[in-house]
Short mmCIF file of C-alpha atoms and ligand atoms in Angstrom, two decimals:
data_model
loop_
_atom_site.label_atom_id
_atom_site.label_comp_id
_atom_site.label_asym_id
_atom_site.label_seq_id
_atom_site.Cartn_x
_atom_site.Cartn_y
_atom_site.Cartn_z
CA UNK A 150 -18.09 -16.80 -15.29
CA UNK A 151 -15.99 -19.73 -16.47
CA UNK A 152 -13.19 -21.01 -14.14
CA UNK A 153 -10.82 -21.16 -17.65
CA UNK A 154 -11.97 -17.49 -18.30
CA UNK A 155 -11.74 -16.56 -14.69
CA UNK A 156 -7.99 -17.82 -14.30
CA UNK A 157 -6.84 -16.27 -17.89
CA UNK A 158 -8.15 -12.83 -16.60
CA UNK A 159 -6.87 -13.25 -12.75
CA UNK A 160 -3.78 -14.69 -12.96
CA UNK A 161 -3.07 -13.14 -16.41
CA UNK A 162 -2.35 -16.35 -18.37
CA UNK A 163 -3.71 -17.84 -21.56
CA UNK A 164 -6.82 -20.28 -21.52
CA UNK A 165 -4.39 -22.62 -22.66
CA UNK A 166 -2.05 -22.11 -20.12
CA UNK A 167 -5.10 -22.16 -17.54
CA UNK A 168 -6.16 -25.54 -18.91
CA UNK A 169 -2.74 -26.46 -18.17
CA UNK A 170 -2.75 -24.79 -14.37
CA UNK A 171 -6.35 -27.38 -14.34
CA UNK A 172 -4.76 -30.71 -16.01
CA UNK A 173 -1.87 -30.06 -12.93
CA UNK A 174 -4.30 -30.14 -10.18
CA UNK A 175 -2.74 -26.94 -9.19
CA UNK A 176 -6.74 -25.04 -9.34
CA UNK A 177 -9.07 -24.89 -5.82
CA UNK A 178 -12.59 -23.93 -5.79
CA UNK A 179 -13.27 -23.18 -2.07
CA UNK A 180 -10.53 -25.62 -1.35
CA UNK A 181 -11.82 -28.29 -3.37
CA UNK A 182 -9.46 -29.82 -6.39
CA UNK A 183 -10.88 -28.29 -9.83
CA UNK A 184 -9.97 -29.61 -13.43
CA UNK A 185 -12.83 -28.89 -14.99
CA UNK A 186 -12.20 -25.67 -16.95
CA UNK A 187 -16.13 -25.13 -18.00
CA UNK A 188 -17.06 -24.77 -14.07
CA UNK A 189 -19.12 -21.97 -13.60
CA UNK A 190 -18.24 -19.54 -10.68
CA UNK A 191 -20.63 -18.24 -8.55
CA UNK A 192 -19.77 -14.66 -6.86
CA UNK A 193 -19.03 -16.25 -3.74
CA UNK A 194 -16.69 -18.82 -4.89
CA UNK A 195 -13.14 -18.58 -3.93
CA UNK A 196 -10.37 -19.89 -6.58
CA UNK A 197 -7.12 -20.49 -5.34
CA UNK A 198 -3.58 -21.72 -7.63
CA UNK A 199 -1.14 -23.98 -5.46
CA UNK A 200 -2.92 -22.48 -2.80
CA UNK A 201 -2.80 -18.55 -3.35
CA UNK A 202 -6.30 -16.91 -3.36
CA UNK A 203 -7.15 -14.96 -6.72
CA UNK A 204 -8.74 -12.02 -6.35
CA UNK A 205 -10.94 -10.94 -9.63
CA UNK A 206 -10.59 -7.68 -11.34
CA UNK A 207 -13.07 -6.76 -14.15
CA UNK A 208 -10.58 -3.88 -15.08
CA UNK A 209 -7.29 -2.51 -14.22
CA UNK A 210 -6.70 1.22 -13.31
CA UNK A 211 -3.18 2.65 -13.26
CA UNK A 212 -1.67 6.07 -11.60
CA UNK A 213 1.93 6.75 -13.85
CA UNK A 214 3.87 9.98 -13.71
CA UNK A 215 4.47 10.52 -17.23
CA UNK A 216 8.42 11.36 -17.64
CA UNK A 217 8.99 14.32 -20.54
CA UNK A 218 9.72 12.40 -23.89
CA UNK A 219 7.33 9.84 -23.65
CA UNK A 220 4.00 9.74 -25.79
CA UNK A 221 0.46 8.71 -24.83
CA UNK A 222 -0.63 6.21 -26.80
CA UNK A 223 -0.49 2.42 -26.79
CA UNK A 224 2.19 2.14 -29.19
CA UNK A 225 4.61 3.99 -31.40
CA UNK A 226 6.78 3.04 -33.92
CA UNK A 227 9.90 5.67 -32.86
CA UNK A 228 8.87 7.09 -29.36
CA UNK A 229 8.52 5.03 -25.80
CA UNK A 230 5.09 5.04 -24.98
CA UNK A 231 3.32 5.58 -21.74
CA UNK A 232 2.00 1.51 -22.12
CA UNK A 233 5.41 0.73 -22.53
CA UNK A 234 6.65 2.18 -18.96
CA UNK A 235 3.99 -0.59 -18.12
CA UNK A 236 6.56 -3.42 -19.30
CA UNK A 237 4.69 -6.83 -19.10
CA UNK A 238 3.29 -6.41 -15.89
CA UNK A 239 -0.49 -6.77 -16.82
CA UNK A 240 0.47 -9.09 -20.13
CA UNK A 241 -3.31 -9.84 -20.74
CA UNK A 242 -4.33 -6.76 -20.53
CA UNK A 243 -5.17 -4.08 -23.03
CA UNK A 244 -4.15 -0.75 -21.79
CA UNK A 245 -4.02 2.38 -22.90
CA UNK A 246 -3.96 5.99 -21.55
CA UNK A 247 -7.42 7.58 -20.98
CA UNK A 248 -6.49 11.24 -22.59
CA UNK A 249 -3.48 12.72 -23.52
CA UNK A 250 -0.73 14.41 -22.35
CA UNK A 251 1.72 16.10 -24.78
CA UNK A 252 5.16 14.52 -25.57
CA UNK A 253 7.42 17.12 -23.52
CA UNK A 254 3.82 17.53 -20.60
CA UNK A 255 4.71 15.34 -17.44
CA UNK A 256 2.63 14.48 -14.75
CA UNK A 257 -0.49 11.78 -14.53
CA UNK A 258 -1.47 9.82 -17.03
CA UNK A 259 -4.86 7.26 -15.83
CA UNK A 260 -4.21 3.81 -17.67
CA UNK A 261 -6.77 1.31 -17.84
CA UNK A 262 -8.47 -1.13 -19.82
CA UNK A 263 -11.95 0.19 -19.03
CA UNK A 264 -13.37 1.40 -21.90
CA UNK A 265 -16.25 3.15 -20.42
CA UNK A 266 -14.88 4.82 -17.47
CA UNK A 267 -12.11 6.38 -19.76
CA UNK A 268 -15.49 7.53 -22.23
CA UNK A 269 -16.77 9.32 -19.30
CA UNK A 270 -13.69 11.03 -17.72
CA UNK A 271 -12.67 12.30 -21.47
CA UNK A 272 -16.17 12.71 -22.45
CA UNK A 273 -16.96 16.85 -22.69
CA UNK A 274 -20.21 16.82 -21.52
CA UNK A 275 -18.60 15.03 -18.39
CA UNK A 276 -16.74 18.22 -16.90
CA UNK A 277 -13.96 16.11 -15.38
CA UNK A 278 -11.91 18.74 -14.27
CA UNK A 279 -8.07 18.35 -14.61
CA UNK A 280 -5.58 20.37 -13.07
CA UNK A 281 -1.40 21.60 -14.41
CA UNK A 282 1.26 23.20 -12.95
CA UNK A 283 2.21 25.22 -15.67
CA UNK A 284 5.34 27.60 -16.07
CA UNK A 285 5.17 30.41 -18.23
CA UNK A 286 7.78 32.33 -20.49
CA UNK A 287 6.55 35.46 -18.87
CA UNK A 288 3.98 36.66 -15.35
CA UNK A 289 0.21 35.60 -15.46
CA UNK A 290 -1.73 38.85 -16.68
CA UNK A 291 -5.22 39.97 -15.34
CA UNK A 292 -6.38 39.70 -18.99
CA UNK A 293 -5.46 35.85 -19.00
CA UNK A 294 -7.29 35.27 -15.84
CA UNK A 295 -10.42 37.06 -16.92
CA UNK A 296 -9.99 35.35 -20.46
CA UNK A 297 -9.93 31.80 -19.03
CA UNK A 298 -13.01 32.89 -16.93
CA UNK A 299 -14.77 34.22 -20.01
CA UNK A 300 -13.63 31.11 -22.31
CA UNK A 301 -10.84 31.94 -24.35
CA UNK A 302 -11.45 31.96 -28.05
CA UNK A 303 -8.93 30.17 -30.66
CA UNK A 304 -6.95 31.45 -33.43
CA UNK A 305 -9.36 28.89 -34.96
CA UNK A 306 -12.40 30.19 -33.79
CA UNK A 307 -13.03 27.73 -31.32
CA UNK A 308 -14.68 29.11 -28.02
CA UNK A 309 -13.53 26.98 -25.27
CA UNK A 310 -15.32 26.47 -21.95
CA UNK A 311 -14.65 28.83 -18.80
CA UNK A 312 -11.18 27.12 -17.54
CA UNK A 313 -9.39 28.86 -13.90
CA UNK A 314 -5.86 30.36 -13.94
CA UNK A 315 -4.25 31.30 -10.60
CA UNK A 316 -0.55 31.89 -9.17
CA UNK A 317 0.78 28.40 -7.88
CA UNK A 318 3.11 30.85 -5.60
CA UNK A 319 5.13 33.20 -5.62
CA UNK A 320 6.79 33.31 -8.49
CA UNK A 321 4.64 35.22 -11.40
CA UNK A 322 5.33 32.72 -13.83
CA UNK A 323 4.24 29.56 -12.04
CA UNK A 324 0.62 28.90 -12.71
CA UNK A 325 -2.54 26.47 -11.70
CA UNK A 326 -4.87 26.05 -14.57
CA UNK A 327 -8.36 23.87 -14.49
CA UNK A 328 -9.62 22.76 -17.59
CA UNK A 329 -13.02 21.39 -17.74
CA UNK A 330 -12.51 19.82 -21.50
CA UNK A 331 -9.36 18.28 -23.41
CA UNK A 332 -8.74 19.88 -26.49
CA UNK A 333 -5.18 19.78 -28.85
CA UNK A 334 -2.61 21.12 -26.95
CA UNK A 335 -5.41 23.42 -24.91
CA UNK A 336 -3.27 25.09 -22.29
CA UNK A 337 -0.56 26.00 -24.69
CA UNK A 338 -3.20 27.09 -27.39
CA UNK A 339 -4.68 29.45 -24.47
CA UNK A 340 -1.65 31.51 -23.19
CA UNK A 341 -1.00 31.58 -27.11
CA UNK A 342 -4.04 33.53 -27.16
CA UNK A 343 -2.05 35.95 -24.62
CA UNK A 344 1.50 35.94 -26.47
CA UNK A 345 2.64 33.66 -23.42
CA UNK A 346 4.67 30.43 -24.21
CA UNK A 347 4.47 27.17 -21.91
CA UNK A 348 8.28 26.15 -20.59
CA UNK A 349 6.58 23.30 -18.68
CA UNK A 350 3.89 21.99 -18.07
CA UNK A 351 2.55 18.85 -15.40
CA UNK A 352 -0.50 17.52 -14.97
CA UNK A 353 -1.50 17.23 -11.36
CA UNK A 354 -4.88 16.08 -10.42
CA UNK A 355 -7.51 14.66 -13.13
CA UNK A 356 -10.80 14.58 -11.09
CA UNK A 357 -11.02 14.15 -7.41
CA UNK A 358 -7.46 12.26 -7.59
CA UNK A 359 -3.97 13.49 -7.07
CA UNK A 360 -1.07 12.41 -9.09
CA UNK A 361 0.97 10.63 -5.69
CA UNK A 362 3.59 12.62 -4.63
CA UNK A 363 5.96 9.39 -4.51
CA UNK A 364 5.86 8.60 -7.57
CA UNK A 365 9.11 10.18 -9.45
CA UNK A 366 8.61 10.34 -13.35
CA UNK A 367 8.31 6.88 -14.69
CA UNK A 368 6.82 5.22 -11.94
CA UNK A 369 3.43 4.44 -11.29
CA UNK A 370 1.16 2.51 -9.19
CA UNK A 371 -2.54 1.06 -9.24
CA UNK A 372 -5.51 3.59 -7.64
CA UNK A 373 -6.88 2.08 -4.96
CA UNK A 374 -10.70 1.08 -5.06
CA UNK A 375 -11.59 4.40 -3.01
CA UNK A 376 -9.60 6.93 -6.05
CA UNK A 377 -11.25 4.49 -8.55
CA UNK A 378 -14.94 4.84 -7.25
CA UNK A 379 -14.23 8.97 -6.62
CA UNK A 380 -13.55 9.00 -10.22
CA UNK A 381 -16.00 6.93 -11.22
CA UNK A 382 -18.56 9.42 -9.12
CA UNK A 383 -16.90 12.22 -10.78
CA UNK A 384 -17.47 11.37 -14.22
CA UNK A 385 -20.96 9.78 -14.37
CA UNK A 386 -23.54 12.13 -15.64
CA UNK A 387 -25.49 14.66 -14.20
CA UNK A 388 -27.02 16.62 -16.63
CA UNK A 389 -27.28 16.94 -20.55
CA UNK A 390 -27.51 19.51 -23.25
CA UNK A 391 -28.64 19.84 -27.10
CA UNK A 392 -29.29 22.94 -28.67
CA UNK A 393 -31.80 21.52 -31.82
CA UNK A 394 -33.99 23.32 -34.30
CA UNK A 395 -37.92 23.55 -33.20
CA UNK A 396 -38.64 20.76 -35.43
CA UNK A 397 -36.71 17.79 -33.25
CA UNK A 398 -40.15 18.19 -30.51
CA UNK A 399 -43.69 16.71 -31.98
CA UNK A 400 -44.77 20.32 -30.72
CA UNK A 401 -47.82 21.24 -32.67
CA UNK A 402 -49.93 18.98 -30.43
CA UNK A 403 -48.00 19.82 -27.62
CA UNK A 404 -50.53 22.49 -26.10
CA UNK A 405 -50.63 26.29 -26.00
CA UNK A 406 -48.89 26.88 -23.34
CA UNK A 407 -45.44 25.98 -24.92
CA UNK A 408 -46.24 27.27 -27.78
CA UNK A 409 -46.29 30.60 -25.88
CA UNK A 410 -43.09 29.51 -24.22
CA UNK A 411 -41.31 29.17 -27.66
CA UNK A 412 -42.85 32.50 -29.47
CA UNK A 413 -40.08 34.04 -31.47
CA UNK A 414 -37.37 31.51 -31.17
CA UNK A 415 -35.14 30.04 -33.69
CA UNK A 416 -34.35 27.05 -31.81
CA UNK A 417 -34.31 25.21 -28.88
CA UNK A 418 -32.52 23.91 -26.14
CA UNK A 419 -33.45 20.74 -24.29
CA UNK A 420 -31.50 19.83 -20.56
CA UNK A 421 -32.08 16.67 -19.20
CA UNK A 422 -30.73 16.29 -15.27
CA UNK A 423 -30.49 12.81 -12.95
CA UNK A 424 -29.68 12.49 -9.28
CA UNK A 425 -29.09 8.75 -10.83
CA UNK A 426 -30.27 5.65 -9.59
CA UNK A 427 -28.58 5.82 -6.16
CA UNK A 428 -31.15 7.92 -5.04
CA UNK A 429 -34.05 5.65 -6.10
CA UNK A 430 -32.69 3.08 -4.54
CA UNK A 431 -32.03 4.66 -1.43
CA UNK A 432 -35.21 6.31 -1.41
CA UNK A 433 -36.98 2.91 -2.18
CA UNK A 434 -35.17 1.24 0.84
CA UNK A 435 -36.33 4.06 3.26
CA UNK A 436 -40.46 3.94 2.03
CA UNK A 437 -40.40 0.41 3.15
CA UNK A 438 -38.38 1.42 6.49
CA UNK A 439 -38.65 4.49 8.00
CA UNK A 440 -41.48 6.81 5.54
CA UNK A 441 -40.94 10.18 7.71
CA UNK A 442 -36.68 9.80 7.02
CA UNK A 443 -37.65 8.88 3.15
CA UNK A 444 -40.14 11.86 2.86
CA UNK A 445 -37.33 14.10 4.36
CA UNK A 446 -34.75 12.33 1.96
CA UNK A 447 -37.50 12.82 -0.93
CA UNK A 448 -37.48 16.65 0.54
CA UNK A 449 -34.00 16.79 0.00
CA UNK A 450 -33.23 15.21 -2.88
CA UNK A 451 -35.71 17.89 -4.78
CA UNK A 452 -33.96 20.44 -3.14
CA UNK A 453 -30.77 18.94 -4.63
CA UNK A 454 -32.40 18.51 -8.28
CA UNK A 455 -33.59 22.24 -8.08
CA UNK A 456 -29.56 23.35 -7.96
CA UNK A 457 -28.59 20.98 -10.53
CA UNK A 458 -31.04 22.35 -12.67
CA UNK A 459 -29.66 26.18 -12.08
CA UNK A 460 -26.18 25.27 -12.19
CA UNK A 461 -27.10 23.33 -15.48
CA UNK A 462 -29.77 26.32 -17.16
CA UNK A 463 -26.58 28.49 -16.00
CA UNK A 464 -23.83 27.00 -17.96
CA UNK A 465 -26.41 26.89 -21.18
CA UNK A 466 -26.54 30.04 -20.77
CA UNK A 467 -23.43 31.30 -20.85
CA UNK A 468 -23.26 29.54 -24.02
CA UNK A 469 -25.94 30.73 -25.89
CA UNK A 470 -25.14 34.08 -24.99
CA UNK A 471 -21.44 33.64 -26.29
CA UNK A 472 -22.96 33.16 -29.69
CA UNK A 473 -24.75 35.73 -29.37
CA UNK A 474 -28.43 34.84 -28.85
CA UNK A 475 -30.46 34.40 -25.81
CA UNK A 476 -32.19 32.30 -23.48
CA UNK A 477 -36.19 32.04 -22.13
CA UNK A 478 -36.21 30.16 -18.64
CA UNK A 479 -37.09 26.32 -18.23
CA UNK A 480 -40.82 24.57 -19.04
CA UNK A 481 -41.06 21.23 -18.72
CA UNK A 482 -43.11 18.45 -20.13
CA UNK A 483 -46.42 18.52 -18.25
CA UNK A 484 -46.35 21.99 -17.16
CA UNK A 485 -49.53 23.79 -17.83
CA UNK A 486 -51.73 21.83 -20.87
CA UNK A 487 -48.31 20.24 -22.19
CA UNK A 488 -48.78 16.51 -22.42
CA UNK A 489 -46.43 14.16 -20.79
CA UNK A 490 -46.45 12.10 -23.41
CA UNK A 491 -43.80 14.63 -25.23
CA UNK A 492 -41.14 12.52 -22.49
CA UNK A 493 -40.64 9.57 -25.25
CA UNK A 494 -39.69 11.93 -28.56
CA UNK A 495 -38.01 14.07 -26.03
CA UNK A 496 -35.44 11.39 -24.59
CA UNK A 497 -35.29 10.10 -27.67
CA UNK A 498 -34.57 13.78 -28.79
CA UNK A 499 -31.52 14.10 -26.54
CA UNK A 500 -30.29 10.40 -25.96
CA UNK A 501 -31.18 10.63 -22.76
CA UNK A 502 -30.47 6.96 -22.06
CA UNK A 503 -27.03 6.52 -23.47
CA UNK A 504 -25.91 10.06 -22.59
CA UNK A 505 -27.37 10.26 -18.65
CA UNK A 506 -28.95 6.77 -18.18
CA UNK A 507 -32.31 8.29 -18.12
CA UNK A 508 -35.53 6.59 -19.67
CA UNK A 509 -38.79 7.50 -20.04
CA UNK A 510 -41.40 4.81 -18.48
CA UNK A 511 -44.81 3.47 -20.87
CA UNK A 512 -46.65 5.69 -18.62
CA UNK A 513 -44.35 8.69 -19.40
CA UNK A 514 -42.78 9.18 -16.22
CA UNK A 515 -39.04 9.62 -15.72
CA UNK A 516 -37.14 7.07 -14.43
CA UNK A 517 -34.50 7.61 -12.45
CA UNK A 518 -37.41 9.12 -10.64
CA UNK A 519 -35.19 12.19 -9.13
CA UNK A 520 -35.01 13.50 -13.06
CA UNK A 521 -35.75 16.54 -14.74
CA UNK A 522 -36.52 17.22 -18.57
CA UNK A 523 -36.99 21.00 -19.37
CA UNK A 524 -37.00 22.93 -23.27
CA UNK A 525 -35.52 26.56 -23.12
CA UNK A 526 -36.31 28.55 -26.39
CA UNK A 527 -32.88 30.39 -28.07
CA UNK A 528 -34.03 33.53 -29.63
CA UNK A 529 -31.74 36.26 -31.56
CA UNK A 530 -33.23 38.76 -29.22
CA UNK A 531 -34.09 39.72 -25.72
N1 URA B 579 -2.64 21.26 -22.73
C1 URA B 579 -1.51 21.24 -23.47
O1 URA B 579 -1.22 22.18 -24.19
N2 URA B 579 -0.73 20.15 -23.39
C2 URA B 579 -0.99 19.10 -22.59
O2 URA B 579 -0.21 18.15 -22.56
C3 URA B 579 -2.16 19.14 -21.82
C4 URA B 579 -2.98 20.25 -21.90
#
């Protein structure tokens, strides 16, 4: 990177006034006077201004307990916004909350300026689960807690996913829910669904990280780099879903065997799981090291795969059968006298690349390696 570009982002200035902080002589490159603003950095290189060591952040990730009143968005033309809480302490930077909390909701709001990690976390097919203390208008009911389990559906229709409802103590009223998705004022459209109203209601825990218990409403603080890299972990894909007609698969050619798989469906589903590239890596590292610990790893890495799979083929399940139709079991690509060449039309069937970061290689093999593609046929009938 440019030392101009790498000052405006690090010490949250203007190129201009970086060219400025250069033309003073106040810039260091490991120590040594820098003017020049078109220096490129190396990874290693350590940039100092009157002597104070930047440290670079690509992005930055903020923890704020969201007071009641304030909306989450970026700006608003009558209400304070969640940014605005902010006040010009990241001036160069473009942040805004990843998901939404309702005006009168308190509790933890993630700010940030990364884009992608926000995608993920919000993303549905992600499953970040986020937690509320909710109070009620009136005692948590065995029906709500086996509705939440089922997937409550909307006055609208809308069938939400399974979401968990417990007592946060002892009082009847006081509630934990986990949601698994973010839709329109979900929890309050779910106890609606029971004749319950929401008094309050404060989000916890998005992920693997707590809202700190320091911070009183309006404050926040940044995550540290282990909450950031837990989240991070949390939201990147495992697995992927697409119910599609019979038609999105070049399956005429593609044997007997899945044609036997398929007889009597309407339609199809096709799952696509990744252990990620982690594993490879590892993996890689251990062939050229130690090959008994990376056949064990390899060992248990399948083993891993196998329960993705189930918990995946599980959750599509439950899905299908809430609209009423039914599932066969898993064939894969290359099972019996199915070709592996289906692999290409089927990743680019599902997106497999931009939704789970998994390709298919020219010689049709699945890379991450530790990957799975499998077509389950949806029928209106045992
Ligand atoms: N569900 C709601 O109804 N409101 C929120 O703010 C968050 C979840």
């Amino acid at each position: 990177m440019r030392l101009d570009k790498y000052l405006a982002e690090t010490a949250q200035c203007t190129r201009s006034e970086a060219k400025t902080l250069l033309q003073k002589g106040k810039v260091t490159v490991n120590g040594t006077l820098c003017k020049k603003g078109d220096t490129q950095l190396k990874e290693t290189d350590t940039v100092a201004v009157d002597g104070k060591a930047l440290n670079y952040r690509q992005f930055v990730y903020l923890m704020l307990n969201k007071p009641e009143g304030v909306v989450s968005a970026s700006t608003d033309k009558r209400d304070t916004t969640v940014v605005d809480l902010i006040g010009d302490a990241y001036p160069r930077r473009e942040l805004f909350p990843a998901g939404r909390l309702d005006k009168t909701s308190t509790g933890f709001v993630l700010l940030t300026d990364d884009g992608t990690l926000a995608h993920d976390i919000l993303a549905p097919g992600r499953h970040v689960p986020k937690q509320y203390l909710v109070t009620l208008d009136t005692p948590l009911t065995n029906a709500m807690r086996v509705g939440f389990a089922a997937g409550v559906t909307l006055a609208d229709g809308q069938t939400l996913a399974p979401a968990e409802v417990k007592p946060a103590g002892a009082d009847p009223c006081v509630v934990r829910v986990t949601l698994h998705q973010g839709v329109y004022h979900q929890i309050k459209r779910m106890f609606g669904m029971f004749d319950a109203g929401v008094n309050a209601l404060h989000r916890e825990v998005i992920g693997p990280v707590a809202l700190d218990a320091a911070l009183v409403p309006g404050q926040w603080r940044e995550l540290t780099a282990e909450e950031v890299n837990a989240l991070r972990a949390a939201a990147t894909p495992r697995g992927v879903w697409k119910q599609l007609p019979l038609t999105a698969l070049p399956l005429k050619n593609a044997g007997n065997d899945i044609a036997r798989h398929l007889r009597g469906c309407d339609a199809m589903v096709l799952m696509a799981v990744t252990l990620g590239s982690g594993a490879d890596t590892l993996m890689r590292r251990l062939e050229l090291t130690d090959i008994a610990l990376a056949a064990v790893v390899d060992a248990m890495a399948s083993a891993v795969m196998e329960e993705l799979c189930n918990a995946l083929e599980a959750e599509i399940r439950t899905s299908v059968q809430a609209q009423g139709h039914y599932l066969t079991g898993r064939f894969s690509p290359g099972y019996g006298d199915c070709p592996l060449t289906l692999q290409q039309p089927f990743a680019i069937a599902l997106d497999t690349v931009r939704g789970l970061g998994m390709a298919v290689t020219p010689e049709n093999l699945l890379t991450p390696r530790k990957s799975v593609t499998a077509i389950l046929g949806v029928a209106d009938h045992p």
